[in-house]
Amino acid sequence: MVVGGGLAGLQSLLALRGRGYAGALTLVAAEAEPPYDRPPLSKALLAGAVEDTTLEADWAALDVTRLHARRATGLPRAGVLATDVGDLGYDGLVLATGASPVRLPGADSAVTLRTRADSLALRARLRPGARLVIAGAGWIGAEVATAAVRAGANVTVVEALAAPLASALPVAIGSRMLPWWGEADVILGAVVDAVEPDAVHLRSGASLPADVVLVAVGARPETAWLAGSDVVRGERGAVAVDGGLQTSAPGVYAVGDCAAWESPRYATRMHVEHWDNALHAPTVAAANLLGGEDRYDPVPYFWSEQWGRMVQYAGHHPAGDRVVWREDAEDRWAAFWLAGDQLVAALTVDRPRDLLQARRLMESSAPIDAALLADPAVAVKATAT
Ligand code: FAD
């Protein structure tokens, strides 16, 4: 049985069948529609460039009992999933309930962006001259601001930290991106105090008139429904899984945005909200659910399309102890994090080949020549010593 009908849920079903599991399969999915892709919700769908992001699946061949618009509500005892339509028995279970946007207290009139319906509703309001205030200059804030400016909206972004993306990246990196936001007003170091339907009030006393307010201050694993069960949750509520993606409850696995895995590679528990993780982790969970002993310890990968640029990130930069910059005359640049002579993370702007090669170097743990890494004329793969 699989709970959660997003990318990780669908991939779990595909992987179970792909590994030859021929028994009964049930999907319990809170959303009414079939699994769809989320990255376009703040990009192509929001911009009106695509209408449908449904993920491809041959449901007839998969032979899955799909319970859509149904919620899992708990795990009362081993082998039983409680749902809003009653208890369901399982032999093995994959939790793939994703994450939900963090809301600001007192900001009920503000919108968030997680679902297809959220994206379409926001799109309808991004008219020329519309005043959009975005709380949070993170990844989603940046992508929505890009689409909104292009749609002719007047965009103001309020960020509590000292630079865009500062909750995910060092301030020095976000500060390099700030000029990209030229057509949006970015107010840094500002805290939202209250949100009304037509205004955002800052703690400084300033008020920003608004037709639409988007709160984009991050997401939290959607796991509160597991309270009281044998499934242990860790930091920020993410389900704690071992290196084989099994939870503390035997036969119960967790994948995607809702899970945090033990990583020998980074000697820490990893929790990411990355599409690539939702795509690949289910293969490991499915193999182990069927009796395998696979391990999951990837170099994480993430991308963002903002302000006409492709920003890509791989690795885990807190593991690094210094940053090497590489840039060319056309403002395509990269930051590489090293720990000793090992590459542990890379962020690239419009340098996809560098990112790909850097990720391979991280996977191979090859020692790196930092001076070569700084030279944009040298292929990243040629920096291994
Ligand atoms: P989800 O996609 O959240 O799916 C979980 C599903 O479980 C949901 O349908 C939910 O309704 C359902 N559910 C929750 N609780 C229950 C319950 N109790 N019972 C039943 N069902 C339940 N990543 C990138 O790497 N690059 C990007 O550019 C990028 N852009 C993004 C843009 C947006 C707007 C968003 C929202 C995310 C973006 N991401 C991006 C992140 C990426 O989409 C996620 O990492 C991925 O969707 C996670 O998949 P998931 O299946 O784990 O969770």
XYZ file of C-alpha atoms and ligand atoms in Angstrom:
438
model
C 0.000 0.000 0.000
C 1.178 3.532 -0.804
C -0.014 6.713 0.948
C 0.336 9.948 -1.033
C -0.366 10.460 -4.726
C 2.519 12.735 -5.702
C 5.689 11.891 -7.613
C 7.132 9.733 -4.822
C 3.860 7.824 -4.429
C 3.583 7.123 -8.148
C 7.242 6.128 -8.373
C 6.703 3.714 -5.484
C 3.860 2.008 -7.325
C 5.900 1.835 -10.536
C 8.939 0.470 -8.696
C 6.932 -2.196 -6.870
C 5.417 -3.464 -10.126
C 8.751 -3.000 -11.903
C 10.379 -5.299 -9.357
C 7.829 -7.970 -10.075
C 5.399 -7.490 -7.202
C 2.165 -9.040 -8.500
C -0.023 -8.796 -5.392
C -2.702 -6.235 -4.532
C -1.634 -2.564 -4.570
C -3.648 0.309 -3.117
C -2.977 4.044 -3.368
C -4.506 6.360 -0.757
C -4.244 9.898 -2.127
C -5.642 13.079 -0.600
C -5.854 14.864 -3.929
C -8.734 14.077 -6.282
C -6.604 14.142 -9.423
C -4.007 11.641 -10.625
C -0.369 12.335 -9.676
C 1.063 15.435 -11.353
C 4.381 17.203 -11.476
C 4.894 20.137 -9.104
C 7.961 22.012 -10.454
C 5.943 23.535 -13.347
C 3.430 24.981 -10.852
C 5.765 27.932 -10.215
C 7.142 27.992 -13.776
C 5.444 26.898 -17.011
C 1.953 26.313 -15.573
C 1.993 29.623 -13.720
C 3.191 31.370 -16.871
C 0.440 29.754 -18.947
C 2.951 27.905 -21.133
C 1.472 24.499 -20.264
C -1.922 23.437 -18.961
C -1.390 19.886 -17.825
C 1.428 18.456 -15.728
C -0.094 15.024 -15.099
C 2.596 12.370 -14.669
C 2.466 9.591 -17.208
C 1.339 6.201 -15.945
C -0.354 3.192 -17.489
C -2.882 2.724 -14.702
C -4.528 -0.277 -16.310
C -1.204 -2.118 -16.484
C -0.272 -1.015 -12.956
C -3.487 -2.551 -11.630
C -3.759 -0.304 -8.571
C -6.840 0.302 -6.445
C -6.830 4.082 -6.327
C -8.548 5.786 -3.439
C -8.409 9.452 -4.419
C -9.703 12.306 -2.251
C -9.063 10.026 0.716
C -6.771 10.795 3.625
C -4.702 8.528 5.789
C -5.367 9.526 9.387
C -3.122 7.238 11.417
C -1.369 3.932 11.982
C -3.288 2.580 14.984
C -1.428 -0.776 15.029
C 0.905 -2.880 12.905
C -0.683 -3.785 9.563
C -3.506 -1.249 9.788
C -3.783 2.136 8.077
C -6.605 4.321 9.386
C -8.219 6.540 6.757
C -11.191 8.849 6.576
C -13.097 5.977 4.950
C -12.179 3.390 7.546
C -9.292 1.069 8.350
C -7.326 -0.674 5.603
C -5.042 -3.667 6.171
C -1.555 -3.797 4.645
C 1.397 -6.172 4.460
C 3.857 -3.454 3.445
C 3.454 0.329 3.404
C 5.185 3.263 1.724
C 4.617 6.720 3.183
C 4.850 9.430 0.507
C 2.742 12.251 1.910
C 5.079 15.046 0.860
C 5.055 18.455 2.472
C 2.704 21.378 2.971
C 3.450 25.096 2.819
C 4.196 26.824 6.107
C 1.552 29.454 6.806
C 2.031 32.688 8.690
C -0.175 33.208 11.722
C -2.959 35.668 11.004
C -2.429 35.462 7.242
C -5.589 33.558 6.360
C -6.315 35.786 3.373
C -2.898 35.037 1.849
C -2.385 32.242 -0.655
C 0.293 29.523 -0.775
C 1.562 27.460 -3.706
C 1.697 23.694 -3.535
C -1.088 22.277 -5.688
C -2.190 22.607 -9.286
C -5.310 24.437 -8.084
C -3.107 26.897 -6.140
C -1.093 27.603 -9.281
C -4.108 28.121 -11.533
C -5.824 30.379 -8.985
C -2.680 32.499 -8.607
C -2.196 32.651 -12.372
C -5.690 34.085 -12.803
C -4.771 36.929 -10.437
C -1.438 37.867 -12.027
C -2.853 40.552 -14.288
C -0.966 43.609 -15.558
C -0.837 46.164 -12.752
C -1.927 43.717 -10.048
C -0.030 44.320 -6.808
C 1.516 41.062 -5.632
C 3.333 40.907 -2.308
C 5.384 37.763 -1.741
C 6.498 36.906 1.782
C 9.743 34.964 1.353
C 12.549 35.339 -1.216
C 13.219 31.602 -1.421
C 13.082 29.287 -4.433
C 9.335 29.485 -4.920
C 9.269 33.226 -4.183
C 11.898 33.767 -6.882
C 10.099 31.675 -9.475
C 6.705 33.227 -8.803
C 8.215 36.727 -8.866
C 9.735 35.893 -12.269
C 6.376 34.784 -13.690
C 4.490 37.672 -12.080
C 6.844 40.348 -13.408
C 6.543 38.804 -16.867
C 2.751 38.921 -16.537
C 2.988 42.654 -15.828
C 2.209 42.530 -12.116
C 3.854 44.911 -9.641
C 5.823 42.641 -7.359
C 7.148 43.355 -3.879
C 9.054 40.669 -2.019
C 9.492 40.800 1.745
C 12.358 38.711 3.110
C 13.304 38.428 6.780
C 16.909 37.436 6.083
C 19.779 39.412 4.564
C 19.609 38.043 1.005
C 17.383 36.039 -1.329
C 17.598 32.288 -0.699
C 19.431 32.909 2.568
C 17.518 30.128 4.321
C 19.015 27.648 1.829
C 22.355 29.169 0.855
C 25.075 31.404 2.330
C 24.269 35.137 2.169
C 27.244 35.712 -0.178
C 25.530 33.575 -2.822
C 22.067 35.056 -2.435
C 23.576 38.549 -2.564
C 25.055 37.753 -5.971
C 21.559 36.900 -7.167
C 19.904 40.045 -5.825
C 20.521 42.113 -8.995
C 18.450 39.566 -10.956
C 15.382 40.694 -9.025
C 15.627 44.167 -10.624
C 12.009 44.433 -11.708
C 10.668 43.392 -8.314
C 11.012 45.464 -5.149
C 12.874 43.361 -2.625
C 12.745 44.432 1.016
C 15.391 42.527 2.952
C 15.579 42.125 6.723
C 11.853 42.828 6.976
C 9.386 40.829 9.007
C 5.706 40.480 8.160
C 3.612 41.444 11.143
C 0.103 41.066 9.784
C -1.627 40.289 6.518
C -4.958 41.753 5.525
C -6.821 41.075 2.272
C -5.549 44.342 0.787
C -2.298 45.029 2.645
C 0.749 43.549 4.279
C 1.956 45.242 7.465
C 5.602 44.984 8.394
C 7.055 44.993 11.883
C 8.867 48.228 10.950
C 5.466 49.933 10.760
C 5.427 50.123 6.957
C 2.374 48.896 5.054
C 2.384 47.499 1.533
C -0.868 47.677 -0.447
C -1.641 44.334 -2.081
C -4.175 42.719 -4.368
C -2.643 39.292 -3.815
C -0.397 38.090 -1.002
C 1.620 34.901 -1.455
C 3.258 33.324 1.566
C 6.305 31.372 0.362
C 8.291 30.754 3.519
C 8.981 27.057 3.081
C 7.214 23.764 3.572
C 6.912 21.267 6.369
C 6.684 17.464 6.029
C 3.036 16.393 5.931
C 3.308 13.885 8.745
C 1.188 15.174 11.646
C -1.260 12.374 10.868
C 1.360 9.894 12.136
C 1.228 11.271 15.705
C 0.807 8.485 18.223
C 2.011 5.787 15.816
C 5.198 3.693 15.989
C 6.710 5.776 13.194
C 9.379 8.042 14.687
C 9.618 11.547 13.278
C 12.606 13.817 13.661
C 13.496 17.402 12.977
C 10.647 19.443 11.493
C 8.456 16.356 11.615
C 10.181 14.458 8.791
C 9.816 10.684 9.086
C 13.164 9.276 10.262
C 14.229 6.426 7.988
C 17.385 4.305 7.940
C 19.801 3.935 5.041
C 17.373 1.524 3.406
C 14.468 3.993 3.837
C 12.665 1.894 6.455
C 10.938 3.730 9.283
C 11.040 2.662 12.923
C 7.930 0.555 12.203
C 8.809 -2.766 10.518
C 7.532 -3.021 6.936
C 6.824 0.714 6.740
C 9.031 2.803 4.429
C 9.017 6.546 3.721
C 10.166 8.439 0.619
C 10.190 11.925 -0.901
C 9.588 15.231 0.870
C 8.124 13.572 3.986
C 11.245 11.516 4.825
C 14.738 12.140 6.214
C 17.305 9.413 5.622
C 20.514 8.499 7.436
C 23.408 9.379 5.153
C 26.845 7.815 5.694
C 28.111 10.053 2.871
C 27.409 13.229 4.851
C 27.462 11.652 8.320
C 24.102 13.194 9.096
C 20.400 12.691 8.575
C 19.385 14.283 5.277
C 16.061 15.916 4.536
C 15.568 17.568 1.158
C 12.525 18.710 -0.765
C 13.857 17.907 -4.216
C 12.088 16.412 -7.213
C 15.091 14.153 -7.907
C 14.818 12.609 -4.441
C 11.096 11.891 -4.919
C 11.977 10.284 -8.255
C 14.759 7.959 -7.086
C 14.192 7.072 -3.417
C 11.111 4.917 -4.192
C 13.233 2.452 -6.193
C 15.219 1.680 -3.045
C 12.177 1.548 -0.774
C 10.355 -0.792 -3.159
C 13.372 -3.110 -3.451
C 13.691 -3.353 0.330
C 9.967 -3.761 0.886
C 10.248 -6.811 -1.372
C 13.117 -8.279 0.644
C 16.152 -6.504 -0.825
C 18.994 -4.778 0.998
C 19.486 -1.657 -1.125
C 21.001 1.524 0.338
C 20.007 5.109 -0.421
C 22.793 7.658 -0.093
C 22.708 9.973 -3.108
C 24.384 13.269 -3.857
C 21.176 15.341 -3.744
C 20.240 17.424 -6.784
C 17.918 20.401 -7.203
C 17.257 23.005 -9.871
C 15.381 26.296 -10.090
C 14.481 28.420 -13.101
C 14.369 32.079 -12.193
C 14.904 35.424 -13.908
C 15.767 33.685 -17.186
C 18.491 31.623 -15.537
C 18.962 27.961 -14.762
C 20.205 27.585 -11.203
C 21.319 24.078 -10.215
C 22.608 22.681 -6.980
C 24.108 19.326 -6.050
C 25.560 18.010 -2.816
C 25.366 19.254 0.752
C 27.287 22.456 1.377
C 27.251 22.418 5.201
C 29.789 19.586 4.774
C 32.227 22.036 3.119
C 34.876 24.227 4.720
C 35.617 26.656 1.859
C 34.082 27.998 -1.336
C 35.760 28.227 -4.740
C 34.161 30.565 -7.284
C 34.250 30.151 -11.043
C 32.808 32.736 -13.426
C 32.996 33.787 -17.028
C 32.487 37.117 -18.762
C 28.829 36.347 -19.472
C 27.779 36.172 -15.825
C 27.508 32.411 -15.825
C 29.059 31.419 -12.560
C 29.415 28.634 -10.065
C 30.293 28.158 -6.416
C 31.953 24.928 -5.320
C 32.246 23.829 -1.722
C 35.275 21.788 -0.737
C 36.007 19.831 2.419
C 39.768 19.409 2.318
C 40.391 18.319 -1.268
C 36.925 16.792 -1.724
C 34.119 18.478 -3.607
C 30.975 18.332 -1.430
C 28.565 20.741 -3.127
C 28.154 22.867 -6.226
C 25.796 25.644 -7.250
C 25.856 26.658 -10.894
C 24.147 29.437 -12.838
C 23.647 28.605 -16.518
C 26.503 26.102 -16.384
C 24.672 22.750 -16.631
C 27.708 20.821 -17.819
C 29.720 21.985 -14.807
C 26.944 20.823 -12.519
C 26.709 17.402 -14.125
C 30.443 16.854 -13.949
C 30.653 18.176 -10.400
C 27.969 15.775 -9.291
C 29.904 12.873 -10.800
C 33.060 13.991 -9.004
C 31.139 14.102 -5.736
C 29.830 10.603 -6.357
C 33.348 9.332 -7.018
C 34.916 11.269 -4.094
C 37.922 12.116 -6.282
C 40.383 14.673 -4.830
C 40.133 18.069 -6.553
C 42.606 20.751 -7.621
C 40.951 23.948 -6.348
C 42.952 26.255 -8.629
C 41.737 24.383 -11.714
C 38.194 24.434 -10.378
C 38.256 28.244 -10.329
C 39.173 28.397 -14.019
C 36.077 28.458 -16.284
C 38.201 27.295 -19.217
C 38.916 23.981 -17.484
C 36.272 21.255 -17.617
C 35.147 20.436 -14.084
C 35.820 16.749 -14.698
C 39.454 17.654 -15.474
C 39.959 19.112 -11.989
C 40.210 15.655 -10.397
C 43.825 14.997 -9.470
P 4.176 15.710 -2.915
O 4.407 16.068 -4.316
O 3.859 16.803 -1.949
O 3.011 14.624 -2.875
C 2.475 14.180 -1.653
C 1.021 13.835 -1.874
O 0.535 13.220 -0.698
C 0.151 15.057 -2.111
O -0.643 14.861 -3.238
C -0.687 15.154 -0.848
O -1.974 15.668 -1.067
C -0.764 13.705 -0.417
N -1.055 13.543 1.013
C -0.592 14.299 2.025
N -1.081 13.839 3.196
C -1.859 12.770 2.909
C -2.626 11.872 3.697
N -2.680 11.988 5.023
N -3.305 10.883 3.054
C -3.242 10.760 1.712
N -2.525 11.585 0.914
C -1.834 12.574 1.509
N 12.017 20.514 -6.869
C 13.102 20.631 -7.678
O 14.045 19.840 -7.542
N 13.174 21.628 -8.612
C 12.176 22.534 -8.804
O 12.277 23.414 -9.658
C 11.019 22.430 -7.963
N 10.004 23.310 -8.094
C 8.932 23.216 -7.271
C 7.891 24.131 -7.405
C 6.779 24.069 -6.574
C 5.686 25.098 -6.723
C 6.698 23.062 -5.580
C 5.505 22.993 -4.672
C 7.721 22.132 -5.452
C 8.837 22.198 -6.293
N 9.884 21.287 -6.175
C 10.983 21.390 -6.989
C 9.842 20.210 -5.166
C 9.276 18.918 -5.725
O 8.125 19.185 -6.469
C 8.976 18.001 -4.558
O 10.222 17.634 -3.997
C 8.188 16.759 -4.965
O 6.931 17.120 -5.470
C 8.002 15.852 -3.765
O 7.202 14.785 -4.120
P 6.441 13.932 -3.000
O 5.681 12.892 -3.773
O 7.392 13.531 -1.951
O 5.431 14.948 -2.317
